[in-house]
Amino acid sequence: MMTSFCYQIGTDIQCSWLVVKALEVCNEEQKKLLYENYGKDDPECIAKIKALYNDLKLEEVFLEYEKKSYEKLTSSIAAHPSKAVQAVLHSFLGKIYKRQK
């Protein structure tokens, strides 16, 4: 569910990513729903946005994006000439990849 990666982890960043991605893929009716409900502190509006994200399968899109980003970063880290820098970067990456809090 959406709550595992949006509403529990850095909501400003994750949900900003989600709304941008939603705008890229939704139809006009879905855009209208998004514009009418996004950013409102109303449980009904929040439920509509969550349902839209689920309809658009944005969790799957995010997980694929996260995986590709991780692969790109690990490749870039491995190309760095300093093993010490690689270790630090891998440590940082390990703290943020697939985090739950």
Tab-separated table of N, CA, C and O in Angstrom:
chain	number	residue	atom	x	y	z
A	1	MET	N	0.824	-1.185	0.000
A	1	MET	CA	0.000	0.000	0.000
A	1	MET	C	0.866	1.246	0.000
A	1	MET	O	2.004	1.220	0.398
A	2	MET	N	0.306	2.323	-0.381
A	2	MET	CA	0.973	3.598	-0.476
A	2	MET	C	1.608	4.023	0.843
A	2	MET	O	2.635	4.647	0.861
A	3	THR	N	0.992	3.672	1.954
A	3	THR	CA	1.482	4.135	3.238
A	3	THR	C	2.895	3.643	3.512
A	3	THR	O	3.614	4.286	4.238
A	4	SER	N	3.299	2.551	2.934
A	4	SER	CA	4.623	2.024	3.236
A	4	SER	C	5.738	2.871	2.664
A	4	SER	O	6.851	2.810	3.133
A	5	PHE	N	5.476	3.689	1.675
A	5	PHE	CA	6.579	4.456	1.127
A	5	PHE	C	6.298	5.931	0.960
A	5	PHE	O	7.204	6.683	0.641
A	6	CYS	N	5.121	6.365	1.206
A	6	CYS	CA	4.847	7.794	1.050
A	6	CYS	C	4.516	8.457	2.367
A	6	CYS	O	5.129	9.430	2.729
A	7	TYR	N	3.577	7.960	3.058
A	7	TYR	CA	3.048	8.663	4.198
A	7	TYR	C	3.834	8.422	5.473
A	7	TYR	O	3.589	9.047	6.462
A	8	GLN	N	4.798	7.514	5.435
A	8	GLN	CA	5.628	7.293	6.607
A	8	GLN	C	7.050	7.800	6.406
A	8	GLN	O	7.761	7.997	7.357
A	9	ILE	N	7.481	7.989	5.177
A	9	ILE	CA	8.854	8.385	4.900
A	9	ILE	C	8.856	9.757	4.274
A	9	ILE	O	8.351	9.934	3.189
A	10	GLY	N	9.450	10.720	4.921
A	10	GLY	CA	9.633	12.052	4.357
A	10	GLY	C	8.501	12.504	3.462
A	10	GLY	O	8.673	12.660	2.272
A	11	THR	N	7.358	12.721	4.023
A	11	THR	CA	6.157	12.954	3.225
A	11	THR	C	6.303	14.078	2.218
A	11	THR	O	5.766	13.990	1.125
A	12	ASP	N	7.025	15.137	2.547
A	12	ASP	CA	7.172	16.230	1.588
A	12	ASP	C	7.856	15.761	0.316
A	12	ASP	O	7.401	16.035	-0.778
A	13	ILE	N	8.957	15.046	0.462
A	13	ILE	CA	9.705	14.600	-0.709
A	13	ILE	C	8.958	13.494	-1.447
A	13	ILE	O	8.743	13.566	-2.643
A	14	GLN	N	8.545	12.455	-0.740
A	14	GLN	CA	7.912	11.323	-1.401
A	14	GLN	C	6.603	11.723	-2.060
A	14	GLN	O	6.313	11.315	-3.161
A	15	CYS	N	5.799	12.481	-1.361
A	15	CYS	CA	4.507	12.826	-1.933
A	15	CYS	C	4.643	13.841	-3.050
A	15	CYS	O	3.832	13.867	-3.963
A	16	SER	N	5.672	14.664	-2.984
A	16	SER	CA	5.933	15.557	-4.117
A	16	SER	C	6.270	14.730	-5.349
A	16	SER	O	5.798	15.017	-6.443
A	17	TRP	N	7.088	13.699	-5.175
A	17	TRP	CA	7.433	12.815	-6.289
A	17	TRP	C	6.161	12.175	-6.825
A	17	TRP	O	5.952	12.101	-8.034
A	18	LEU	N	5.315	11.736	-5.926
A	18	LEU	CA	4.087	11.062	-6.344
A	18	LEU	C	3.166	11.977	-7.130
A	18	LEU	O	2.616	11.576	-8.147
A	19	VAL	N	2.990	13.202	-6.670
A	19	VAL	CA	2.066	14.092	-7.372
A	19	VAL	C	2.617	14.463	-8.741
A	19	VAL	O	1.867	14.540	-9.721
A	20	VAL	N	3.922	14.651	-8.848
A	20	VAL	CA	4.520	14.947	-10.159
A	20	VAL	C	4.327	13.759	-11.089
A	20	VAL	O	3.931	13.908	-12.254
A	21	LYS	N	4.593	12.572	-10.594
A	21	LYS	CA	4.429	11.365	-11.411
A	21	LYS	C	2.963	11.172	-11.791
A	21	LYS	O	2.657	10.822	-12.928
A	22	ALA	N	2.069	11.427	-10.864
A	22	ALA	CA	0.632	11.303	-11.160
A	22	ALA	C	0.243	12.255	-12.283
A	22	ALA	O	-0.477	11.864	-13.209
A	23	LEU	N	0.723	13.477	-12.221
A	23	LEU	CA	0.402	14.448	-13.264
A	23	LEU	C	0.947	14.027	-14.626
A	23	LEU	O	0.372	14.354	-15.660
A	24	GLU	N	2.046	13.293	-14.625
A	24	GLU	CA	2.617	12.814	-15.884
A	24	GLU	C	1.747	11.761	-16.553
A	24	GLU	O	1.731	11.658	-17.773
A	25	VAL	N	1.043	10.960	-15.745
A	25	VAL	CA	0.363	9.787	-16.316
A	25	VAL	C	-1.159	9.820	-16.240
A	25	VAL	O	-1.818	9.016	-16.894
A	26	CYS	N	-1.735	10.725	-15.477
A	26	CYS	CA	-3.188	10.677	-15.320
A	26	CYS	C	-3.916	11.352	-16.483
A	26	CYS	O	-3.357	12.179	-17.193
A	27	ASN	N	-5.168	10.959	-16.621
A	27	ASN	CA	-6.012	11.562	-17.661
A	27	ASN	C	-6.628	12.855	-17.117
A	27	ASN	O	-6.411	13.223	-15.966
A	28	GLU	N	-7.416	13.529	-17.934
A	28	GLU	CA	-7.983	14.823	-17.539
A	28	GLU	C	-8.908	14.713	-16.330
A	28	GLU	O	-8.903	15.578	-15.451
A	29	GLU	N	-9.703	13.665	-16.280
A	29	GLU	CA	-10.606	13.473	-15.141
A	29	GLU	C	-9.809	13.265	-13.850
A	29	GLU	O	-10.151	13.821	-12.800
A	30	GLN	N	-8.743	12.479	-13.939
A	30	GLN	CA	-7.906	12.233	-12.771
A	30	GLN	C	-7.164	13.506	-12.353
A	30	GLN	O	-7.005	13.767	-11.160
A	31	LYS	N	-6.732	14.312	-13.332
A	31	LYS	CA	-6.081	15.584	-13.013
A	31	LYS	C	-7.036	16.495	-12.245
A	31	LYS	O	-6.652	17.146	-11.280
A	32	LYS	N	-8.275	16.526	-12.680
A	32	LYS	CA	-9.287	17.351	-12.005
A	32	LYS	C	-9.437	16.899	-10.558
A	32	LYS	O	-9.456	17.724	-9.639
A	33	LEU	N	-9.538	15.594	-10.343
A	33	LEU	CA	-9.652	15.048	-8.996
A	33	LEU	C	-8.426	15.437	-8.168
A	33	LEU	O	-8.546	15.846	-7.010
A	34	LEU	N	-7.252	15.353	-8.770
A	34	LEU	CA	-6.017	15.704	-8.092
A	34	LEU	C	-6.012	17.176	-7.685
A	34	LEU	O	-5.742	17.518	-6.529
A	35	TYR	N	-6.327	18.051	-8.634
A	35	TYR	CA	-6.355	19.488	-8.347
A	35	TYR	C	-7.375	19.844	-7.269
A	35	TYR	O	-7.145	20.738	-6.452
A	36	GLU	N	-8.491	19.164	-7.255
A	36	GLU	CA	-9.551	19.468	-6.287
A	36	GLU	C	-9.243	18.953	-4.872
A	36	GLU	O	-9.799	19.465	-3.902
A	37	ASN	N	-8.367	17.948	-4.762
A	37	ASN	CA	-8.180	17.297	-3.468
A	37	ASN	C	-6.769	17.340	-2.903
A	37	ASN	O	-6.592	17.164	-1.698
A	38	TYR	N	-5.777	17.568	-3.723
A	38	TYR	CA	-4.386	17.523	-3.257
A	38	TYR	C	-4.079	18.688	-2.312
A	38	TYR	O	-4.500	19.816	-2.536
A	39	GLY	N	-3.346	18.385	-1.243
A	39	GLY	CA	-2.889	19.410	-0.325
A	39	GLY	C	-3.904	19.859	0.712
A	39	GLY	O	-3.643	20.790	1.468
A	40	LYS	N	-5.041	19.223	0.757
A	40	LYS	CA	-6.077	19.583	1.726
A	40	LYS	C	-5.997	18.653	2.932
A	40	LYS	O	-5.842	17.446	2.780
A	41	ASP	N	-6.114	19.229	4.102
A	41	ASP	CA	-6.058	18.455	5.342
A	41	ASP	C	-7.456	17.967	5.707
A	41	ASP	O	-7.981	18.259	6.770
A	42	ASP	N	-8.045	17.232	4.783
A	42	ASP	CA	-9.399	16.707	4.936
A	42	ASP	C	-9.320	15.210	4.660
A	42	ASP	O	-8.863	14.797	3.594
A	43	PRO	N	-9.715	14.382	5.616
A	43	PRO	CA	-9.597	12.927	5.436
A	43	PRO	C	-10.241	12.411	4.141
A	43	PRO	O	-9.720	11.491	3.518
A	44	GLU	N	-11.330	13.017	3.726
A	44	GLU	CA	-11.991	12.583	2.488
A	44	GLU	C	-11.124	12.910	1.269
A	44	GLU	O	-10.983	12.087	0.352
A	45	CYS	N	-10.523	14.069	1.264
A	45	CYS	CA	-9.635	14.459	0.154
A	45	CYS	C	-8.398	13.570	0.125
A	45	CYS	O	-7.959	13.122	-0.940
A	46	ILE	N	-7.843	13.311	1.294
A	46	ILE	CA	-6.662	12.451	1.398
A	46	ILE	C	-6.989	11.053	0.875
A	46	ILE	O	-6.209	10.457	0.130
A	47	ALA	N	-8.146	10.540	1.233
A	47	ALA	CA	-8.565	9.213	0.768
A	47	ALA	C	-8.694	9.186	-0.756
A	47	ALA	O	-8.314	8.195	-1.401
A	48	LYS	N	-9.207	10.264	-1.338
A	48	LYS	CA	-9.337	10.323	-2.801
A	48	LYS	C	-7.971	10.327	-3.477
A	48	LYS	O	-7.780	9.670	-4.503
A	49	ILE	N	-7.021	11.048	-2.904
A	49	ILE	CA	-5.667	11.095	-3.469
A	49	ILE	C	-5.001	9.721	-3.349
A	49	ILE	O	-4.396	9.232	-4.306
A	50	LYS	N	-5.136	9.093	-2.193
A	50	LYS	CA	-4.567	7.751	-2.019
A	50	LYS	C	-5.172	6.769	-3.021
A	50	LYS	O	-4.463	5.953	-3.613
A	51	ALA	N	-6.474	6.841	-3.218
A	51	ALA	CA	-7.144	5.953	-4.175
A	51	ALA	C	-6.647	6.217	-5.597
A	51	ALA	O	-6.420	5.276	-6.362
A	52	LEU	N	-6.464	7.479	-5.931
A	52	LEU	CA	-5.936	7.812	-7.259
A	52	LEU	C	-4.535	7.246	-7.434
A	52	LEU	O	-4.234	6.634	-8.465
A	53	TYR	N	-3.684	7.424	-6.435
A	53	TYR	CA	-2.324	6.881	-6.512
A	53	TYR	C	-2.362	5.363	-6.685
A	53	TYR	O	-1.575	4.803	-7.448
A	54	ASN	N	-3.275	4.716	-5.986
A	54	ASN	CA	-3.401	3.267	-6.124
A	54	ASN	C	-3.887	2.899	-7.524
A	54	ASN	O	-3.373	1.956	-8.132
A	55	ASP	N	-4.862	3.636	-8.044
A	55	ASP	CA	-5.365	3.380	-9.402
A	55	ASP	C	-4.255	3.528	-10.445
A	55	ASP	O	-4.213	2.792	-11.426
A	56	LEU	N	-3.372	4.498	-10.222
A	56	LEU	CA	-2.270	4.748	-11.152
A	56	LEU	C	-1.081	3.813	-10.926
A	56	LEU	O	-0.097	3.884	-11.652
A	57	LYS	N	-1.184	2.965	-9.899
A	57	LYS	CA	-0.133	2.006	-9.552
A	57	LYS	C	1.204	2.702	-9.301
A	57	LYS	O	2.269	2.238	-9.712
A	58	LEU	N	1.146	3.817	-8.597
A	58	LEU	CA	2.347	4.605	-8.364
A	58	LEU	C	3.327	3.935	-7.416
A	58	LEU	O	4.520	4.208	-7.481
A	59	GLU	N	2.859	3.042	-6.566
A	59	GLU	CA	3.801	2.319	-5.713
A	59	GLU	C	4.723	1.467	-6.575
A	59	GLU	O	5.936	1.456	-6.378
A	60	GLU	N	4.155	0.765	-7.550
A	60	GLU	CA	4.978	-0.050	-8.448
A	60	GLU	C	5.953	0.825	-9.244
A	60	GLU	O	7.117	0.467	-9.418
A	61	VAL	N	5.474	1.962	-9.710
A	61	VAL	CA	6.319	2.893	-10.462
A	61	VAL	C	7.466	3.378	-9.573
A	61	VAL	O	8.622	3.431	-10.001
A	62	PHE	N	7.150	3.720	-8.319
A	62	PHE	CA	8.180	4.184	-7.399
A	62	PHE	C	9.205	3.095	-7.122
A	62	PHE	O	10.410	3.354	-7.123
A	63	LEU	N	8.750	1.885	-6.878
A	63	LEU	CA	9.682	0.797	-6.572
A	63	LEU	C	10.636	0.536	-7.732
A	63	LEU	O	11.824	0.278	-7.519
A	64	GLU	N	10.147	0.628	-8.952
A	64	GLU	CA	11.001	0.460	-10.128
A	64	GLU	C	11.992	1.631	-10.238
A	64	GLU	O	13.173	1.429	-10.513
A	65	TYR	N	11.527	2.831	-9.998
A	65	TYR	CA	12.385	4.015	-10.008
A	65	TYR	C	13.475	3.881	-8.943
A	65	TYR	O	14.653	4.150	-9.194
A	66	GLU	N	13.078	3.450	-7.751
A	66	GLU	CA	14.032	3.285	-6.647
A	66	GLU	C	15.091	2.245	-7.001
A	66	GLU	O	16.287	2.451	-6.767
A	67	LYS	N	14.658	1.141	-7.580
A	67	LYS	CA	15.591	0.066	-7.953
A	67	LYS	C	16.601	0.553	-8.994
A	67	LYS	O	17.804	0.327	-8.855
A	68	LYS	N	16.111	1.229	-10.034
A	68	LYS	CA	17.006	1.727	-11.086
A	68	LYS	C	17.966	2.781	-10.544
A	68	LYS	O	19.137	2.811	-10.919
A	69	SER	N	17.475	3.630	-9.668
A	69	SER	CA	18.329	4.653	-9.061
A	69	SER	C	19.420	4.000	-8.216
A	69	SER	O	20.590	4.401	-8.268
A	70	TYR	N	19.054	2.993	-7.463
A	70	TYR	CA	20.020	2.266	-6.635
A	70	TYR	C	21.101	1.623	-7.500
A	70	TYR	O	22.289	1.725	-7.201
A	71	GLU	N	20.673	0.983	-8.579
A	71	GLU	CA	21.640	0.339	-9.474
A	71	GLU	C	22.594	1.360	-10.092
A	71	GLU	O	23.803	1.122	-10.184
A	72	LYS	N	22.067	2.496	-10.490
A	72	LYS	CA	22.895	3.552	-11.076
A	72	LYS	C	23.888	4.097	-10.040
A	72	LYS	O	25.066	4.307	-10.340
A	73	LEU	N	23.406	4.319	-8.829
A	73	LEU	CA	24.277	4.824	-7.771
A	73	LEU	C	25.370	3.828	-7.397
A	73	LEU	O	26.536	4.209	-7.235
A	74	THR	N	25.023	2.549	-7.276
A	74	THR	CA	26.043	1.559	-6.920
A	74	THR	C	27.099	1.444	-8.014
A	74	THR	O	28.278	1.280	-7.719
A	75	SER	N	26.679	1.578	-9.244
A	75	SER	CA	27.624	1.551	-10.357
A	75	SER	C	28.558	2.766	-10.301
A	75	SER	O	29.775	2.638	-10.491
A	76	SER	N	27.996	3.927	-10.026
A	76	SER	CA	28.808	5.144	-9.918
A	76	SER	C	29.769	5.066	-8.735
A	76	SER	O	30.925	5.484	-8.839
A	77	ILE	N	29.289	4.535	-7.624
A	77	ILE	CA	30.145	4.391	-6.442
A	77	ILE	C	31.299	3.441	-6.745
A	77	ILE	O	32.452	3.715	-6.407
A	78	ALA	N	31.014	2.338	-7.391
A	78	ALA	CA	32.049	1.350	-7.716
A	78	ALA	C	33.121	1.932	-8.637
A	78	ALA	O	34.277	1.499	-8.616
A	79	ALA	N	32.759	2.919	-9.431
A	79	ALA	CA	33.714	3.534	-10.358
A	79	ALA	C	34.622	4.551	-9.676
A	79	ALA	O	35.613	4.990	-10.264
A	80	HIS	N	34.315	4.930	-8.448
A	80	HIS	CA	35.144	5.906	-7.746
A	80	HIS	C	36.487	5.273	-7.391
A	80	HIS	O	36.532	4.142	-6.918
A	81	PRO	N	37.586	5.991	-7.599
A	81	PRO	CA	38.908	5.395	-7.373
A	81	PRO	C	39.260	5.131	-5.910
A	81	PRO	O	40.089	4.256	-5.624
A	82	SER	N	38.638	5.816	-4.987
A	82	SER	CA	38.981	5.654	-3.574
A	82	SER	C	38.062	4.639	-2.894
A	82	SER	O	36.842	4.819	-2.837
A	83	LYS	N	38.678	3.592	-2.347
A	83	LYS	CA	37.896	2.576	-1.618
A	83	LYS	C	37.273	3.170	-0.353
A	83	LYS	O	36.171	2.781	0.031
A	84	ALA	N	37.950	4.128	0.257
A	84	ALA	CA	37.405	4.762	1.463
A	84	ALA	C	36.137	5.555	1.116
A	84	ALA	O	35.131	5.479	1.832
A	85	VAL	N	36.190	6.297	0.044
A	85	VAL	CA	35.017	7.058	-0.393
A	85	VAL	C	33.894	6.092	-0.773
A	85	VAL	O	32.728	6.318	-0.433
A	86	GLN	N	34.235	5.006	-1.455
A	86	GLN	CA	33.232	4.000	-1.810
A	86	GLN	C	32.532	3.477	-0.556
A	86	GLN	O	31.307	3.347	-0.525
A	87	ALA	N	33.324	3.199	0.484
A	87	ALA	CA	32.755	2.663	1.727
A	87	ALA	C	31.776	3.658	2.356
A	87	ALA	O	30.684	3.275	2.799
A	88	VAL	N	32.153	4.927	2.391
A	88	VAL	CA	31.281	5.950	2.970
A	88	VAL	C	29.997	6.079	2.158
A	88	VAL	O	28.896	6.122	2.709
A	89	LEU	N	30.136	6.130	0.843
A	89	LEU	CA	28.963	6.273	-0.018
A	89	LEU	C	28.040	5.059	0.075
A	89	LEU	O	26.818	5.204	0.106
A	90	HIS	N	28.620	3.868	0.123
A	90	HIS	CA	27.794	2.661	0.295
A	90	HIS	C	27.065	2.691	1.641
A	90	HIS	O	25.905	2.265	1.737
A	91	SER	N	27.743	3.203	2.659
A	91	SER	CA	27.117	3.306	3.979
A	91	SER	C	25.912	4.243	3.927
A	91	SER	O	24.834	3.915	4.434
A	92	PHE	N	26.083	5.402	3.294
A	92	PHE	CA	24.968	6.345	3.159
A	92	PHE	C	23.829	5.733	2.347
A	92	PHE	O	22.664	5.841	2.712
A	93	LEU	N	24.179	5.100	1.247
A	93	LEU	CA	23.162	4.493	0.393
A	93	LEU	C	22.381	3.413	1.146
A	93	LEU	O	21.162	3.321	1.026
A	94	GLY	N	23.103	2.636	1.934
A	94	GLY	CA	22.453	1.590	2.726
A	94	GLY	C	21.447	2.137	3.733
A	94	GLY	O	20.474	1.465	4.087
A	95	LYS	N	21.673	3.366	4.177
A	95	LYS	CA	20.762	3.975	5.148
A	95	LYS	C	19.480	4.487	4.516
A	95	LYS	O	18.466	4.618	5.192
A	96	ILE	N	19.509	4.777	3.226
A	96	ILE	CA	18.313	5.346	2.603
A	96	ILE	C	17.584	4.390	1.663
A	96	ILE	O	16.398	4.571	1.416
A	97	TYR	N	18.266	3.383	1.155
A	97	TYR	CA	17.621	2.477	0.202
A	97	TYR	C	16.653	1.543	0.921
A	97	TYR	O	17.022	0.876	1.878
A	98	LYS	N	15.410	1.559	0.479
A	98	LYS	CA	14.332	0.729	1.038
A	98	LYS	C	14.093	0.991	2.514
A	98	LYS	O	13.675	0.106	3.252
A	99	ARG	N	14.317	2.215	2.946
A	99	ARG	CA	14.097	2.539	4.352
A	99	ARG	C	12.605	2.528	4.660
A	99	ARG	O	11.770	2.779	3.785
A	100	GLN	N	12.282	2.299	5.903
A	100	GLN	CA	10.887	2.226	6.316
A	100	GLN	C	10.498	3.376	7.251
A	100	GLN	O	9.350	3.494	7.606
A	101	LYS	N	11.439	4.196	7.670
A	101	LYS	CA	11.138	5.330	8.561
A	101	LYS	C	11.737	6.570	8.001
A	101	LYS	O	12.704	6.606	7.344
